[in-house]
Amino acid sequence: MRRSVVVAVLIVLGLLAGGCKEELDTFTVTVPTDSMAPTFHAGQEVSVTEVADDYEPELGDLVYFEDPGGWLVGGGDEGHLIKRVMGVPGDTIVCCDSAGRISVNGEAIDEASYILPRKTCAGAGVGFGCRWTVGPVPEESVFVLGDNRGASADSRAHMCQPTEDPCSQSPWVPFDSIQGTADPD
C-alpha cells in the first residue's frame, strides 16, 4: 500500500512539473527580402516562436533577431532579421572546401536541403566571398548566414577586413538579441 501511495505521489508531481513549463508566444512576421530564399521569400508571412530565457541556439536554427547595428539596408521588419545559425560559441567556420561547402570545426555541412546547387559561395561581393575563416565564435553569440548567400548581408558582411585595425564592426549576433525561432513550414 505504501509503495502505491509513493508511486501515485510521483505521478502527480510529474504531471504538475510538466504543466509548469514556460508558455512561449508565437507571432507572425513578414519577410522583408529574399535573403533567406528558397526557405523564405520577400513578403512571406512566417511563424516565429519566442525563445525561452535559457535558449541556446544550435547549428541550423532559424533565428529572428534584432539588428545588432547596421545590418539592415533600407529597413525591414522593424529592425529585425531572420538568418540561419552557422556557428555557436567555440565554433570556427570556414568557407569553403573543394566542393563549395562550409565547414564548422572541420566538418563539412550538408546544406543541400536549403541552398540551391552551387550557390553556397555565391555573392563574392558580400563580405569575404568564398574564401574566409572566422572564429572561434565568442560566448553568448552566434554566426549567422542567409540561405540566399548571394543576396544576404549576414555575418560575412560584418567581418573585419584583414587591413582593418582596429575592427569597427562585428559578425556576431548576441544571444540576448535573439527573440525567436522561425518555422520554415
C-alpha atoms as a PDB file:
ATOM      1  CA  MET A   1       0.000   0.000   0.000  1.00  0.00           C
ATOM      2  CA  ARG A   2       2.753   2.440   0.984  1.00  0.00           C
ATOM      3  CA  ARG A   3       4.540   1.732  -2.310  1.00  0.00           C
ATOM      4  CA  SER A   4       1.434   2.555  -4.373  1.00  0.00           C
ATOM      5  CA  VAL A   5       0.997   5.856  -2.491  1.00  0.00           C
ATOM      6  CA  VAL A   6       4.619   6.798  -3.280  1.00  0.00           C
ATOM      7  CA  VAL A   7       4.094   5.905  -6.956  1.00  0.00           C
ATOM      8  CA  ALA A   8       0.864   7.940  -7.071  1.00  0.00           C
ATOM      9  CA  VAL A   9       2.581  10.955  -5.490  1.00  0.00           C
ATOM     10  CA  LEU A  10       5.440  10.701  -8.001  1.00  0.00           C
ATOM     11  CA  ILE A  11       2.979  10.567 -10.900  1.00  0.00           C
ATOM     12  CA  VAL A  12       1.112  13.637  -9.624  1.00  0.00           C
ATOM     13  CA  LEU A  13       4.385  15.533  -9.126  1.00  0.00           C
ATOM     14  CA  GLY A  14       5.459  14.598 -12.651  1.00  0.00           C
ATOM     15  CA  LEU A  15       2.192  15.865 -14.093  1.00  0.00           C
ATOM     16  CA  LEU A  16       2.463  19.104 -12.144  1.00  0.00           C
ATOM     17  CA  ALA A  17       6.047  19.649 -13.274  1.00  0.00           C
ATOM     18  CA  GLY A  18       5.009  19.086 -16.885  1.00  0.00           C
ATOM     19  CA  GLY A  19       2.305  21.707 -16.512  1.00  0.00           C
ATOM     20  CA  CYS A  20       4.813  24.264 -15.225  1.00  0.00           C
ATOM     21  CA  LYS A  21       6.689  24.551 -18.498  1.00  0.00           C
ATOM     22  CA  GLU A  22       7.163  28.084 -19.710  1.00  0.00           C
ATOM     23  CA  GLU A  23       4.479  29.012 -22.240  1.00  0.00           C
ATOM     24  CA  LEU A  24       6.131  30.586 -25.282  1.00  0.00           C
ATOM     25  CA  ASP A  25       4.313  33.054 -27.514  1.00  0.00           C
ATOM     26  CA  THR A  26       4.089  32.616 -31.261  1.00  0.00           C
ATOM     27  CA  PHE A  27       3.807  35.599 -33.560  1.00  0.00           C
ATOM     28  CA  THR A  28       3.893  36.270 -37.292  1.00  0.00           C
ATOM     29  CA  VAL A  29       6.413  38.422 -39.148  1.00  0.00           C
ATOM     30  CA  THR A  30       6.671  39.401 -42.794  1.00  0.00           C
ATOM     31  CA  VAL A  31       9.969  38.583 -44.505  1.00  0.00           C
ATOM     32  CA  PRO A  32      11.310  41.861 -45.973  1.00  0.00           C
ATOM     33  CA  THR A  33      13.795  40.489 -48.545  1.00  0.00           C
ATOM     34  CA  ASP A  34      14.815  37.337 -50.414  1.00  0.00           C
ATOM     35  CA  SER A  35      17.971  36.896 -48.289  1.00  0.00           C
ATOM     36  CA  MET A  36      16.578  33.605 -46.920  1.00  0.00           C
ATOM     37  CA  ALA A  37      15.297  32.191 -50.249  1.00  0.00           C
ATOM     38  CA  PRO A  38      14.446  29.466 -51.016  1.00  0.00           C
ATOM     39  CA  THR A  39      13.459  28.880 -47.359  1.00  0.00           C
ATOM     40  CA  PHE A  40      11.558  32.179 -47.061  1.00  0.00           C
ATOM     41  CA  HIS A  41      10.690  34.746 -49.741  1.00  0.00           C
ATOM     42  CA  ALA A  42      10.110  38.505 -49.595  1.00  0.00           C
ATOM     43  CA  GLY A  43       6.558  39.239 -48.480  1.00  0.00           C
ATOM     44  CA  GLN A  44       6.022  35.776 -46.976  1.00  0.00           C
ATOM     45  CA  GLU A  45       4.447  35.615 -43.527  1.00  0.00           C
ATOM     46  CA  VAL A  46       6.468  33.424 -41.170  1.00  0.00           C
ATOM     47  CA  SER A  47       5.540  31.996 -37.776  1.00  0.00           C
ATOM     48  CA  VAL A  48       8.111  32.787 -35.077  1.00  0.00           C
ATOM     49  CA  THR A  49       8.178  31.198 -31.623  1.00  0.00           C
ATOM     50  CA  GLU A  50       9.535  33.293 -28.776  1.00  0.00           C
ATOM     51  CA  VAL A  51      12.661  31.798 -27.202  1.00  0.00           C
ATOM     52  CA  ALA A  52      12.878  30.803 -23.548  1.00  0.00           C
ATOM     53  CA  ASP A  53      15.313  32.615 -21.272  1.00  0.00           C
ATOM     54  CA  ASP A  54      17.607  29.576 -21.282  1.00  0.00           C
ATOM     55  CA  TYR A  55      17.547  29.127 -25.091  1.00  0.00           C
ATOM     56  CA  GLU A  56      20.858  28.020 -26.538  1.00  0.00           C
ATOM     57  CA  PRO A  57      20.989  28.260 -30.340  1.00  0.00           C
ATOM     58  CA  GLU A  58      22.040  25.210 -32.322  1.00  0.00           C
ATOM     59  CA  LEU A  59      23.630  24.870 -35.736  1.00  0.00           C
ATOM     60  CA  GLY A  60      20.898  25.219 -38.361  1.00  0.00           C
ATOM     61  CA  ASP A  61      18.377  27.074 -36.172  1.00  0.00           C
ATOM     62  CA  LEU A  62      16.466  29.815 -37.984  1.00  0.00           C
ATOM     63  CA  VAL A  63      16.649  32.767 -35.629  1.00  0.00           C
ATOM     64  CA  TYR A  64      14.659  36.002 -35.566  1.00  0.00           C
ATOM     65  CA  PHE A  65      16.779  38.726 -34.030  1.00  0.00           C
ATOM     66  CA  GLU A  66      17.085  42.445 -33.519  1.00  0.00           C
ATOM     67  CA  ASP A  67      19.502  44.171 -35.885  1.00  0.00           C
ATOM     68  CA  PRO A  68      22.786  44.361 -33.927  1.00  0.00           C
ATOM     69  CA  GLY A  69      23.510  47.636 -35.710  1.00  0.00           C
ATOM     70  CA  GLY A  70      23.871  48.487 -39.383  1.00  0.00           C
ATOM     71  CA  TRP A  71      22.822  45.104 -40.780  1.00  0.00           C
ATOM     72  CA  LEU A  72      19.576  46.188 -42.428  1.00  0.00           C
ATOM     73  CA  VAL A  73      19.819  48.227 -45.577  1.00  0.00           C
ATOM     74  CA  GLY A  74      16.614  50.117 -46.257  1.00  0.00           C
ATOM     75  CA  GLY A  75      14.787  48.992 -43.122  1.00  0.00           C
ATOM     76  CA  GLY A  76      12.805  45.824 -42.905  1.00  0.00           C
ATOM     77  CA  ASP A  77      10.610  44.209 -40.314  1.00  0.00           C
ATOM     78  CA  GLU A  78      11.100  46.967 -37.723  1.00  0.00           C
ATOM     79  CA  GLY A  79      14.822  46.341 -37.354  1.00  0.00           C
ATOM     80  CA  HIS A  80      14.691  42.536 -37.226  1.00  0.00           C
ATOM     81  CA  LEU A  81      16.178  39.799 -39.402  1.00  0.00           C
ATOM     82  CA  ILE A  82      15.830  36.040 -39.891  1.00  0.00           C
ATOM     83  CA  LYS A  83      19.022  34.076 -40.577  1.00  0.00           C
ATOM     84  CA  ARG A  84      20.374  30.542 -40.144  1.00  0.00           C
ATOM     85  CA  VAL A  85      22.794  29.804 -37.280  1.00  0.00           C
ATOM     86  CA  MET A  86      26.042  28.529 -38.771  1.00  0.00           C
ATOM     87  CA  GLY A  87      28.257  28.873 -35.705  1.00  0.00           C
ATOM     88  CA  VAL A  88      27.741  28.728 -31.943  1.00  0.00           C
ATOM     89  CA  PRO A  89      30.178  29.572 -29.126  1.00  0.00           C
ATOM     90  CA  GLY A  90      33.565  27.959 -29.695  1.00  0.00           C
ATOM     91  CA  ASP A  91      32.955  27.130 -33.377  1.00  0.00           C
ATOM     92  CA  THR A  92      35.309  28.040 -36.216  1.00  0.00           C
ATOM     93  CA  ILE A  93      33.628  28.413 -39.601  1.00  0.00           C
ATOM     94  CA  VAL A  94      35.474  28.043 -42.927  1.00  0.00           C
ATOM     95  CA  CYS A  95      34.276  28.786 -46.444  1.00  0.00           C
ATOM     96  CA  CYS A  96      34.653  26.754 -48.487  1.00  0.00           C
ATOM     97  CA  ASP A  97      36.016  23.271 -49.162  1.00  0.00           C
ATOM     98  CA  SER A  98      36.737  21.946 -52.684  1.00  0.00           C
ATOM     99  CA  ALA A  99      33.057  21.014 -53.067  1.00  0.00           C
ATOM    100  CA  GLY A 100      31.952  24.549 -52.124  1.00  0.00           C
ATOM    101  CA  ARG A 101      30.677  23.538 -48.671  1.00  0.00           C
ATOM    102  CA  ILE A 102      31.004  25.494 -45.471  1.00  0.00           C
ATOM    103  CA  SER A 103      32.782  23.641 -42.670  1.00  0.00           C
ATOM    104  CA  VAL A 104      32.212  24.075 -38.961  1.00  0.00           C
ATOM    105  CA  ASN A 105      35.052  22.815 -36.763  1.00  0.00           C
ATOM    106  CA  GLY A 106      36.427  20.834 -39.718  1.00  0.00           C
ATOM    107  CA  GLU A 107      33.099  19.124 -40.537  1.00  0.00           C
ATOM    108  CA  ALA A 108      31.551  19.946 -43.919  1.00  0.00           C
ATOM    109  CA  ILE A 109      27.898  20.986 -43.557  1.00  0.00           C
ATOM    110  CA  ASP A 110      25.333  19.446 -45.908  1.00  0.00           C
ATOM    111  CA  GLU A 111      23.144  22.374 -46.896  1.00  0.00           C
ATOM    112  CA  ALA A 112      21.530  20.699 -49.919  1.00  0.00           C
ATOM    113  CA  SER A 113      18.036  20.920 -48.405  1.00  0.00           C
ATOM    114  CA  TYR A 114      18.068  24.724 -48.270  1.00  0.00           C
ATOM    115  CA  ILE A 115      20.838  26.009 -50.562  1.00  0.00           C
ATOM    116  CA  LEU A 116      20.359  25.813 -54.304  1.00  0.00           C
ATOM    117  CA  PRO A 117      23.097  23.798 -56.081  1.00  0.00           C
ATOM    118  CA  ARG A 118      26.359  25.705 -56.474  1.00  0.00           C
ATOM    119  CA  LYS A 119      25.049  28.690 -54.553  1.00  0.00           C
ATOM    120  CA  THR A 120      26.937  28.183 -51.286  1.00  0.00           C
ATOM    121  CA  CYS A 121      29.735  30.543 -52.278  1.00  0.00           C
ATOM    122  CA  ALA A 122      27.669  32.864 -54.446  1.00  0.00           C
ATOM    123  CA  GLY A 123      27.891  36.554 -53.798  1.00  0.00           C
ATOM    124  CA  ALA A 124      31.591  37.287 -53.778  1.00  0.00           C
ATOM    125  CA  GLY A 125      30.636  40.929 -53.330  1.00  0.00           C
ATOM    126  CA  VAL A 126      29.111  40.269 -49.904  1.00  0.00           C
ATOM    127  CA  GLY A 127      31.615  40.076 -47.063  1.00  0.00           C
ATOM    128  CA  PHE A 128      34.611  37.961 -47.962  1.00  0.00           C
ATOM    129  CA  GLY A 129      33.052  35.994 -50.830  1.00  0.00           C
ATOM    130  CA  CYS A 130      34.112  32.377 -50.922  1.00  0.00           C
ATOM    131  CA  ARG A 131      37.397  32.175 -49.038  1.00  0.00           C
ATOM    132  CA  TRP A 132      37.230  33.057 -45.389  1.00  0.00           C
ATOM    133  CA  THR A 133      37.699  31.695 -41.893  1.00  0.00           C
ATOM    134  CA  VAL A 134      36.082  33.122 -38.796  1.00  0.00           C
ATOM    135  CA  GLY A 135      36.093  32.071 -35.173  1.00  0.00           C
ATOM    136  CA  PRO A 136      36.089  30.921 -32.604  1.00  0.00           C
ATOM    137  CA  VAL A 137      32.611  32.314 -32.029  1.00  0.00           C
ATOM    138  CA  PRO A 138      32.614  34.092 -28.643  1.00  0.00           C
ATOM    139  CA  GLU A 139      30.438  33.059 -25.699  1.00  0.00           C
ATOM    140  CA  GLU A 140      26.796  34.188 -25.804  1.00  0.00           C
ATOM    141  CA  SER A 141      26.975  34.835 -29.576  1.00  0.00           C
ATOM    142  CA  VAL A 142      26.239  33.151 -32.900  1.00  0.00           C
ATOM    143  CA  PHE A 143      27.449  33.472 -36.504  1.00  0.00           C
ATOM    144  CA  VAL A 144      24.545  33.599 -38.978  1.00  0.00           C
ATOM    145  CA  LEU A 145      24.115  33.303 -42.747  1.00  0.00           C
ATOM    146  CA  GLY A 146      21.212  33.865 -45.099  1.00  0.00           C
ATOM    147  CA  ASP A 147      20.225  30.897 -47.263  1.00  0.00           C
ATOM    148  CA  ASN A 148      20.409  33.087 -50.379  1.00  0.00           C
ATOM    149  CA  ARG A 149      24.141  33.690 -49.963  1.00  0.00           C
ATOM    150  CA  GLY A 150      24.419  35.986 -52.983  1.00  0.00           C
ATOM    151  CA  ALA A 151      21.799  38.382 -51.626  1.00  0.00           C
ATOM    152  CA  SER A 152      22.260  38.295 -47.866  1.00  0.00           C
ATOM    153  CA  ALA A 153      24.016  40.910 -45.769  1.00  0.00           C
ATOM    154  CA  ASP A 154      24.679  38.466 -42.936  1.00  0.00           C
ATOM    155  CA  SER A 155      27.614  37.818 -40.579  1.00  0.00           C
ATOM    156  CA  ARG A 156      30.002  37.658 -43.556  1.00  0.00           C
ATOM    157  CA  ALA A 157      29.262  41.278 -44.434  1.00  0.00           C
ATOM    158  CA  HIS A 158      30.330  42.354 -40.948  1.00  0.00           C
ATOM    159  CA  MET A 159      33.649  40.527 -40.657  1.00  0.00           C
ATOM    160  CA  CYS A 160      36.693  42.740 -40.345  1.00  0.00           C
ATOM    161  CA  GLN A 161      38.852  43.201 -43.405  1.00  0.00           C
ATOM    162  CA  PRO A 162      42.426  41.937 -42.889  1.00  0.00           C
ATOM    163  CA  THR A 163      43.679  45.515 -43.283  1.00  0.00           C
ATOM    164  CA  GLU A 164      41.168  46.964 -40.800  1.00  0.00           C
ATOM    165  CA  ASP A 165      42.808  47.700 -37.456  1.00  0.00           C
ATOM    166  CA  PRO A 166      41.091  48.287 -35.139  1.00  0.00           C
ATOM    167  CA  CYS A 167      37.988  46.476 -36.282  1.00  0.00           C
ATOM    168  CA  SER A 168      34.896  48.683 -36.189  1.00  0.00           C
ATOM    169  CA  GLN A 169      32.231  46.019 -36.712  1.00  0.00           C
ATOM    170  CA  SER A 170      31.267  42.553 -35.505  1.00  0.00           C
ATOM    171  CA  PRO A 171      29.935  39.464 -37.290  1.00  0.00           C
ATOM    172  CA  TRP A 172      28.451  38.088 -34.065  1.00  0.00           C
ATOM    173  CA  VAL A 173      24.789  38.149 -33.060  1.00  0.00           C
ATOM    174  CA  PRO A 174      24.452  38.264 -29.258  1.00  0.00           C
ATOM    175  CA  PHE A 175      22.134  35.670 -27.689  1.00  0.00           C
ATOM    176  CA  ASP A 176      20.166  38.431 -25.985  1.00  0.00           C
ATOM    177  CA  SER A 177      19.152  39.949 -29.336  1.00  0.00           C
ATOM    178  CA  ILE A 178      17.573  36.638 -30.473  1.00  0.00           C
ATOM    179  CA  GLN A 179      13.846  36.983 -29.910  1.00  0.00           C
ATOM    180  CA  GLY A 180      12.533  33.843 -31.558  1.00  0.00           C
ATOM    181  CA  THR A 181      12.991  30.901 -33.880  1.00  0.00           C
ATOM    182  CA  ALA A 182      11.299  30.776 -37.268  1.00  0.00           C
ATOM    183  CA  ASP A 183       9.361  27.796 -38.591  1.00  0.00           C
ATOM    184  CA  PRO A 184      10.065  27.001 -42.264  1.00  0.00           C
ATOM    185  CA  ASP A 185       6.806  25.072 -42.654  1.00  0.00           C
END
